[in-house]
Tab-separated table of C-alpha atoms and ligand atoms in Angstrom:
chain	number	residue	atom	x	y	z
A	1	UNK	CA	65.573	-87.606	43.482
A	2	UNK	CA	61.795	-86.949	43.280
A	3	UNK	CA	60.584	-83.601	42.957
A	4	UNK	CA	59.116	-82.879	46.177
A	5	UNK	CA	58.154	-79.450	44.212
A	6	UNK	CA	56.266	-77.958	47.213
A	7	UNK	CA	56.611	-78.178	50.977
A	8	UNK	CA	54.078	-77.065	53.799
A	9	UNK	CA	55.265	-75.144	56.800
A	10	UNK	CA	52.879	-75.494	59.764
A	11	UNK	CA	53.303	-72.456	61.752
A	12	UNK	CA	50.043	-71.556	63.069
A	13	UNK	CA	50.497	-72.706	66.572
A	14	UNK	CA	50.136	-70.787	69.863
A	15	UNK	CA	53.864	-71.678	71.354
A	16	UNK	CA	52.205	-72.315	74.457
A	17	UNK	CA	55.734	-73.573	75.744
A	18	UNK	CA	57.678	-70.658	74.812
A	19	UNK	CA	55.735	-67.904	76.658
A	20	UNK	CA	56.391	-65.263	77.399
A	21	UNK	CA	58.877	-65.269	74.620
A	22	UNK	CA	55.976	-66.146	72.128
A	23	UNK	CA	53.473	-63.242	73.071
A	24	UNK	CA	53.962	-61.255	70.660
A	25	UNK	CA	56.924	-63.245	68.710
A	26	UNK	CA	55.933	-65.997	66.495
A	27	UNK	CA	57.947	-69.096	67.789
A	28	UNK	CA	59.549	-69.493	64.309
A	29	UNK	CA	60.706	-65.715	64.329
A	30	UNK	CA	63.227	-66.595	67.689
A	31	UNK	CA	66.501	-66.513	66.787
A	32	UNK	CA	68.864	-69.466	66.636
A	33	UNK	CA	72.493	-67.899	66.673
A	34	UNK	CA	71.817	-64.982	63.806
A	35	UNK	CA	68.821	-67.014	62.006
A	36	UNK	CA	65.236	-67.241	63.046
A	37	UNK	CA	64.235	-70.834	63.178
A	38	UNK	CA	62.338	-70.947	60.257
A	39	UNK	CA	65.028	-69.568	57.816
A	40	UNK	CA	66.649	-73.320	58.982
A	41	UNK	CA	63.355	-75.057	57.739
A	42	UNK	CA	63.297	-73.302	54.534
A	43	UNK	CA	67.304	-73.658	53.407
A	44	UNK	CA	66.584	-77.282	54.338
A	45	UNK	CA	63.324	-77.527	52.094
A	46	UNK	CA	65.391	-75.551	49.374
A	47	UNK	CA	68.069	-78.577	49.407
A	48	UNK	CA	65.741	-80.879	48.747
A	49	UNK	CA	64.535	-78.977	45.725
A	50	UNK	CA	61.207	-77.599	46.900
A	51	UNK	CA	60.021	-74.691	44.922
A	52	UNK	CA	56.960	-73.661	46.231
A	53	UNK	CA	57.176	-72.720	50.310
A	54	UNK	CA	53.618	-72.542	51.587
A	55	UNK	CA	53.197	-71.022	55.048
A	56	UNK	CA	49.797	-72.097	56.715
A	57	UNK	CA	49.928	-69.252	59.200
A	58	UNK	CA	47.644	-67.483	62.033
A	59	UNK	CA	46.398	-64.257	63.693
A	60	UNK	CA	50.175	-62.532	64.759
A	61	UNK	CA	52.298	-64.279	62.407
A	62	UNK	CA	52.822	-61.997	59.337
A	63	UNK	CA	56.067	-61.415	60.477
A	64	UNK	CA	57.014	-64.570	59.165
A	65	UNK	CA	55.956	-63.236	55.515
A	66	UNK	CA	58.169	-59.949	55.961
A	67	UNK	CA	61.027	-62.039	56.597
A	68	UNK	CA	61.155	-64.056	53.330
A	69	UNK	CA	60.863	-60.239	51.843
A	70	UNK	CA	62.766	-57.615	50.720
A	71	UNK	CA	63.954	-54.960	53.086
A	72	UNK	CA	63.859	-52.390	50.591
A	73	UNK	CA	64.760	-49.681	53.238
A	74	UNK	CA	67.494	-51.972	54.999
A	75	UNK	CA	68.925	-53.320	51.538
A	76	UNK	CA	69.016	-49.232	50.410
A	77	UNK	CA	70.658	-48.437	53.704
A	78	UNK	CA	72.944	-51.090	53.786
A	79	UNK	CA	74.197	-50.732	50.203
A	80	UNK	CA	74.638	-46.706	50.858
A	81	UNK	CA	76.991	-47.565	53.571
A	82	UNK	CA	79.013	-50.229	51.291
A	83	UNK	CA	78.103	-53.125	52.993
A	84	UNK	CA	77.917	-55.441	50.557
A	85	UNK	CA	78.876	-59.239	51.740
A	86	UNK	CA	76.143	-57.968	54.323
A	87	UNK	CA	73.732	-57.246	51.281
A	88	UNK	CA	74.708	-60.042	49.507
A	89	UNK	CA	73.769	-62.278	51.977
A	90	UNK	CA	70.189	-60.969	53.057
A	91	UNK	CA	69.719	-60.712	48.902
A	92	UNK	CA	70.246	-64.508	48.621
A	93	UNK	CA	68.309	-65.673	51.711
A	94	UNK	CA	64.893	-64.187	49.860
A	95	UNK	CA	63.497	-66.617	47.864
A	96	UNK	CA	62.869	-66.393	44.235
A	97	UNK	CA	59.175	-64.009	43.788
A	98	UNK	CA	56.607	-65.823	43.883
A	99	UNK	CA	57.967	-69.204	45.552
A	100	UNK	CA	56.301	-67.961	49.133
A	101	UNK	CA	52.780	-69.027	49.142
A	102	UNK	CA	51.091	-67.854	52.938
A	103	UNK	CA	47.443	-69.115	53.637
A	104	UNK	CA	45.572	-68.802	56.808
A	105	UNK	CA	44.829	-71.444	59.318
A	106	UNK	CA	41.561	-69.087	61.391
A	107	UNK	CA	41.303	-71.094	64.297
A	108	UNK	CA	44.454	-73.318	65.671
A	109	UNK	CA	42.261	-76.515	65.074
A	110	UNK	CA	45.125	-79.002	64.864
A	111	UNK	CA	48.108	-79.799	62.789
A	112	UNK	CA	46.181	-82.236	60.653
A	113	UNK	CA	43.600	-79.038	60.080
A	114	UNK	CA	46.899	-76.744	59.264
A	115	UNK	CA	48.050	-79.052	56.687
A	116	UNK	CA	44.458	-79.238	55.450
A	117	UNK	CA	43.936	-75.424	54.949
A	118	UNK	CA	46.907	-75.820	52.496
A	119	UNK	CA	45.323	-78.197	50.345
A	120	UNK	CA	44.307	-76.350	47.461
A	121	UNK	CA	47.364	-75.066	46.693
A	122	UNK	CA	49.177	-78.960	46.703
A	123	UNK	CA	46.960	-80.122	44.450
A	124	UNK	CA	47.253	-84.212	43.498
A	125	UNK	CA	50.893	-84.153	44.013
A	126	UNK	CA	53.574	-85.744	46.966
A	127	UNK	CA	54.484	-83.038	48.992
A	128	UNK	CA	56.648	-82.438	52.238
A	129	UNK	CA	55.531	-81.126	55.663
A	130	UNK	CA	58.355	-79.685	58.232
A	131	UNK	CA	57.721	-78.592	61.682
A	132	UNK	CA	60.067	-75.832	61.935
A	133	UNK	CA	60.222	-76.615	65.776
A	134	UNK	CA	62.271	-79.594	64.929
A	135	UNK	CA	65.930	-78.147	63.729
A	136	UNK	CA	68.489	-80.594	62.228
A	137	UNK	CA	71.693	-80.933	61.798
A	138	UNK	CA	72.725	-83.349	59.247
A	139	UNK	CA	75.365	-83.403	56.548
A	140	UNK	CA	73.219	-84.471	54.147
A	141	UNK	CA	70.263	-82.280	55.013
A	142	UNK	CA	67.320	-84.107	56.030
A	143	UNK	CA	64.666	-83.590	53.678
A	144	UNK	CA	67.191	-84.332	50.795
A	145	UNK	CA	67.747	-87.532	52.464
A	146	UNK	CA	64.376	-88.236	52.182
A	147	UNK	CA	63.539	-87.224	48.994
A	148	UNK	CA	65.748	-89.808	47.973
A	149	UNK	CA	64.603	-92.529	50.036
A	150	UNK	CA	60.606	-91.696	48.596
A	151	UNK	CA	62.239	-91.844	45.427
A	152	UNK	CA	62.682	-95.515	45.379
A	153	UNK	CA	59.535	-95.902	48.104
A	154	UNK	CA	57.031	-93.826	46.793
A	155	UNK	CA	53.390	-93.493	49.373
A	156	UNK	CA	54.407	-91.758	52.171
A	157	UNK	CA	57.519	-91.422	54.119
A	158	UNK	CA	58.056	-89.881	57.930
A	159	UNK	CA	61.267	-89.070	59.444
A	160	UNK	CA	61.585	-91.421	62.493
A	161	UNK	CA	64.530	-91.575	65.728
A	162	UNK	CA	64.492	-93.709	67.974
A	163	UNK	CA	63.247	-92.295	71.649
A	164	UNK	CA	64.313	-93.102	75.504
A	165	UNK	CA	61.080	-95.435	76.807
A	166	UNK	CA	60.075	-93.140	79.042
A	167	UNK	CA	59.197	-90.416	76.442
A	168	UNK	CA	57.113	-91.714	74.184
A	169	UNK	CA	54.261	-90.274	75.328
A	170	UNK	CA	55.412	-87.016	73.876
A	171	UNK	CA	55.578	-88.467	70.229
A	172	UNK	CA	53.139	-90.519	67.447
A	173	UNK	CA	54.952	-93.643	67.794
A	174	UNK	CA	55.677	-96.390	65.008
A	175	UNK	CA	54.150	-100.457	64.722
A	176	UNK	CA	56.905	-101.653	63.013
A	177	UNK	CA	57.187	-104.181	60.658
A	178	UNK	CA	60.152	-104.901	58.351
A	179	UNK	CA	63.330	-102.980	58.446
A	180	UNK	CA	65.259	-102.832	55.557
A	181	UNK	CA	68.205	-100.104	56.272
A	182	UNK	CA	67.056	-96.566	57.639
A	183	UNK	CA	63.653	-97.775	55.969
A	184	UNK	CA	61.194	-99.214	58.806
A	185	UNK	CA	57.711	-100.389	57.632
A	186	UNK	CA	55.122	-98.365	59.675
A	187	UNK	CA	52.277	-101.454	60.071
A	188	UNK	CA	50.390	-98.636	62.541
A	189	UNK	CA	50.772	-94.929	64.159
A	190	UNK	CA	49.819	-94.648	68.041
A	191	UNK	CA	49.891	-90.751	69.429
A	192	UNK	CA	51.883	-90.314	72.396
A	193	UNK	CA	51.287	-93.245	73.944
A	194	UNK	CA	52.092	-94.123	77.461
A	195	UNK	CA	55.790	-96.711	77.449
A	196	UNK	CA	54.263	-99.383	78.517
A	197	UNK	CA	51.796	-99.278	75.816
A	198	UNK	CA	54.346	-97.889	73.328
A	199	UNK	CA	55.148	-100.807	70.128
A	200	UNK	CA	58.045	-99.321	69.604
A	201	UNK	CA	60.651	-96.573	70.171
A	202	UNK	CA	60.446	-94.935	66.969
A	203	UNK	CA	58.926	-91.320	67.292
A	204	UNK	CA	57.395	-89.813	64.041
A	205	UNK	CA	59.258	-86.685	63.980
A	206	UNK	CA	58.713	-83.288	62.276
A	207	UNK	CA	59.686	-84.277	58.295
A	208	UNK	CA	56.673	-85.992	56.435
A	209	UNK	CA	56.422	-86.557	52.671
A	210	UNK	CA	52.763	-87.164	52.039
A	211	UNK	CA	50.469	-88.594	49.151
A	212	UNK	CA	47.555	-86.184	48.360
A	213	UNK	CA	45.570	-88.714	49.529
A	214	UNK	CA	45.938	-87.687	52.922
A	215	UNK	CA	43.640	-84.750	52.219
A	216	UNK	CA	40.609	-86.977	51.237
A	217	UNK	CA	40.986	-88.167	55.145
A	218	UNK	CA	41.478	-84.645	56.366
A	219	UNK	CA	38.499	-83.804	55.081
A	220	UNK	CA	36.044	-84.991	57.366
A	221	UNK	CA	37.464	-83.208	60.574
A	222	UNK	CA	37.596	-85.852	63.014
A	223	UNK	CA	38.891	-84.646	66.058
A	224	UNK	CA	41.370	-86.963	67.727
A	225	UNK	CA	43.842	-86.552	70.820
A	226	UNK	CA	43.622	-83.231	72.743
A	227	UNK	CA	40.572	-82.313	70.755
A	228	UNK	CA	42.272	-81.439	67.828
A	229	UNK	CA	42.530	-82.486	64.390
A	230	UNK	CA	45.328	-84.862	64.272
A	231	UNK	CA	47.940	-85.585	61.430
A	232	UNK	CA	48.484	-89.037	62.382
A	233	UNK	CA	44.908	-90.003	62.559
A	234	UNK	CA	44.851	-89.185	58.701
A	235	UNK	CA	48.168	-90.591	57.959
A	236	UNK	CA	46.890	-93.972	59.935
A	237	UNK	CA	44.173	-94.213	57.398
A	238	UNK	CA	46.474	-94.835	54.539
A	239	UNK	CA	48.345	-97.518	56.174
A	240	UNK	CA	47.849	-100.585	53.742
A	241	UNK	CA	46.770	-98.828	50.874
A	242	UNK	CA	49.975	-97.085	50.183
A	243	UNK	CA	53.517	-97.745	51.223
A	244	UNK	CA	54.248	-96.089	54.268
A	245	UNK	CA	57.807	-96.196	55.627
A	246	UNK	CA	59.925	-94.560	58.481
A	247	UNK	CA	63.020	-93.113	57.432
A	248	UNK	CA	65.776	-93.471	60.117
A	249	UNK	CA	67.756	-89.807	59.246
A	250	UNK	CA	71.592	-89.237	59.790
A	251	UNK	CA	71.703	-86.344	61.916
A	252	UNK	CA	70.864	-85.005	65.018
A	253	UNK	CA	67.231	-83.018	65.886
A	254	UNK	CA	66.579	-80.539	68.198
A	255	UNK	CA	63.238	-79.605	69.388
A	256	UNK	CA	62.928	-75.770	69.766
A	257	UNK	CA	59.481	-75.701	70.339
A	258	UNK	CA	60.894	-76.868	74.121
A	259	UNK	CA	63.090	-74.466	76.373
A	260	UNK	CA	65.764	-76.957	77.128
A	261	UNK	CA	65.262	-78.241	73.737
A	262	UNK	CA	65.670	-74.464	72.045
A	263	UNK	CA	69.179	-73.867	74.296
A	264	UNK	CA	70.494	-76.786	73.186
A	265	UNK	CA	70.012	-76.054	69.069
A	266	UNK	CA	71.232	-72.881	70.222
A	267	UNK	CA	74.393	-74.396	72.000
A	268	UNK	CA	75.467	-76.786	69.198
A	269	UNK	CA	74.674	-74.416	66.464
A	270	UNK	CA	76.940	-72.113	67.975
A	271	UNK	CA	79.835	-74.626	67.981
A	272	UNK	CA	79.487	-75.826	64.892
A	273	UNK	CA	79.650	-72.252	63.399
A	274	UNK	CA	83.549	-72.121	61.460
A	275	UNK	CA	83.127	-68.303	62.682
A	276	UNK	CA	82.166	-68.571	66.293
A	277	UNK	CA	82.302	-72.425	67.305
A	278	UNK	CA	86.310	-71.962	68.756
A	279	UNK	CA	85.530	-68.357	70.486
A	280	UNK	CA	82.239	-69.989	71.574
A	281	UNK	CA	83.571	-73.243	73.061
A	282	UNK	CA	85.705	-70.741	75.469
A	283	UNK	CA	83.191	-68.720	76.474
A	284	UNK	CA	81.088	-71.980	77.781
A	285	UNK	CA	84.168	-73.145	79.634
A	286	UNK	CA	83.974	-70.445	82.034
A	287	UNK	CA	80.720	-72.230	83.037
A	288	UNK	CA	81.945	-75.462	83.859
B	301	LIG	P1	52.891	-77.964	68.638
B	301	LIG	O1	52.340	-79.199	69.194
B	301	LIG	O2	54.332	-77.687	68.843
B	301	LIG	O3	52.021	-76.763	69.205
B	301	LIG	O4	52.544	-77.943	67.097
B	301	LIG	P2	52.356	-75.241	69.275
B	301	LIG	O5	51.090	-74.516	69.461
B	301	LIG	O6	53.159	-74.799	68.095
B	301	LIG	O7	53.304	-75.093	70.552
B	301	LIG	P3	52.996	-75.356	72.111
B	301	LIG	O8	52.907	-76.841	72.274
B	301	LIG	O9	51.724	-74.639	72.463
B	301	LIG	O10	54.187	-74.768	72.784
B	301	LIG	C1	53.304	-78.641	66.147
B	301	LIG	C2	53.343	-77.847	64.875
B	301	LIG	O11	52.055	-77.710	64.322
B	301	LIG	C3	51.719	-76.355	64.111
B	301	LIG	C4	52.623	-75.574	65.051
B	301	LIG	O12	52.845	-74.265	64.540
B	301	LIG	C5	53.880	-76.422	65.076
B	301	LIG	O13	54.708	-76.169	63.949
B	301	LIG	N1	50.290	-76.176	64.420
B	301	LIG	C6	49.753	-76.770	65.517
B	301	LIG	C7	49.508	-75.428	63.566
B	301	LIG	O14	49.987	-74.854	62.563
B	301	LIG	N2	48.176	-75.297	63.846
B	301	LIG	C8	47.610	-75.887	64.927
B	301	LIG	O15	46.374	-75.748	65.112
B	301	LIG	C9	48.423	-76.628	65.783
């Protein structure tokens, strides 16, 4: 595998979707089952070998920090009452000190402009981008996949599934040239266009491994769709200077930045829980 040694977590967003839920709450603090989202993203980055977890965050988010922290009062508490496999756990889901790097994004330019506000501390290095939104479950997790695939591609490599017609205009969607196994050739990236206009049905979704290069594009700000800064305007710009590929994942994504979307992760997480799934499966029957 390559070392994808550090990965950026976007989370600076408003959550527009989720309100009112997301007043107060950063979207990646809601709970999926017994996790908050972003505890997902990071176990997943951790698989893949990522060291260094960088949090490009906003006004209202520091939460987010606290989480990936001790709780010395809770851990004290906890361990006074004998609780231990409790203990234990919480313990192991804080990453090693100094792993958690959280910089600011000051004004919700753009996901392009939240990677970009992270670039100092990448340096001239690959690195991976989640979108803790997007939640997957995958036996292989799916950044691991990946860093294996970039291993043998090297440039830059985005997570791709293939989308109903009628939806693309919700994604960046694919020109794609040759297909050699879950590897698809991006040729070009159109955002969210309309399906008649759509080349493809392969959405870009939220998994990116990136050359530094990207940052040199970044740089100059251009605004693109919605007025914002766009990621896929600066990952265009390095089609045909660098190998760019789609990787087709195994697994299944669920976008939690959505209501129906969030239920759903909720839903199949559930099931798939050894501990709950059975009881679970029950309960949900009496809704049928
Ligand atoms: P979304 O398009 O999901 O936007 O951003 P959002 O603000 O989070 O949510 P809605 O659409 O208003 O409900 C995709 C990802 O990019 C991050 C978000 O946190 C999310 O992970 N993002 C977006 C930023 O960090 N900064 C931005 O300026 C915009």
């Amino acid at each position: 595998m390559t070392l994808i040694r550090k990965v950026v977590f976007p989370v600076a967003g408003l959550g527009t979707r989720m309100l009112p839920a997301t007043k107060v709450l950063p979207k990646e603090m809601l709970p999926v089952v017994d996790k908050p989202i972003i505890q997902y993203a990071v176990e997943e980055a951790a698989a893949a070998g990522c060291e260094t977890f960088i949090f490009v965050t906003g006004r209202g988010k520091t939460i987010i920090e606290d989480h990936f922290d001790r709780a010395v009062e809770l851990f004290e508490a906890l361990a006074a009452k004998g609780k231990d496999d409790v203990l234990g756990g919480l313990s192991s889901d804080v990453p090693k000190p100094g792993t958690v790097i959280a910089t600011r994004q000051q004004e919700a330019r753009g996901l392009g402009h939240a990677v970009w506000c992270a670039r100092q501390l990448i340096g001239d290095e690959p690195f991976g981008v989640m979108l803790v939104d997007d939640l997957i479950h995958a036996e292989t997790p799916c950044m691991a996949q990946m860093a294996r695939a970039h291993a043998e591609t090297g440039g830059n490599l985005v997570a791709v599934m293939e989308v109903p017609q009628e939806h693309t205009a919700r994604y960046g969607i694919v020109d794609p040239g040759r297909e050699d196994g879950p590897l698809v050739e991006v040729k070009g990236l159109v955002e969210k266009p309309a399906p008649e206009a759509a080349p493809s049905r392969y959405a870009v979704i939220g998994r990116y491994i990136l050359d530094s290069a990207v940052f040199g594009h970044l740089d100059r700000h251009e605004v693109g769709a919605g007025g914002e800064i766009q990621l896929t305007d600066a990952m265009e710009k390095l089609i045909g200077s660098q190998p760019f590929f789609g990787y087709r994942f195994a697994g299944r994504r669920f976008d939690c930045g959505d209501k129906l979307g969030y239920l759903e992760a909720i839903v199949a997480t559930a099931l798939a829980r050894p501990d709950l799934g059975a009881d679970f499966a029950a309960v949900l029957d009496q809704y049928r």
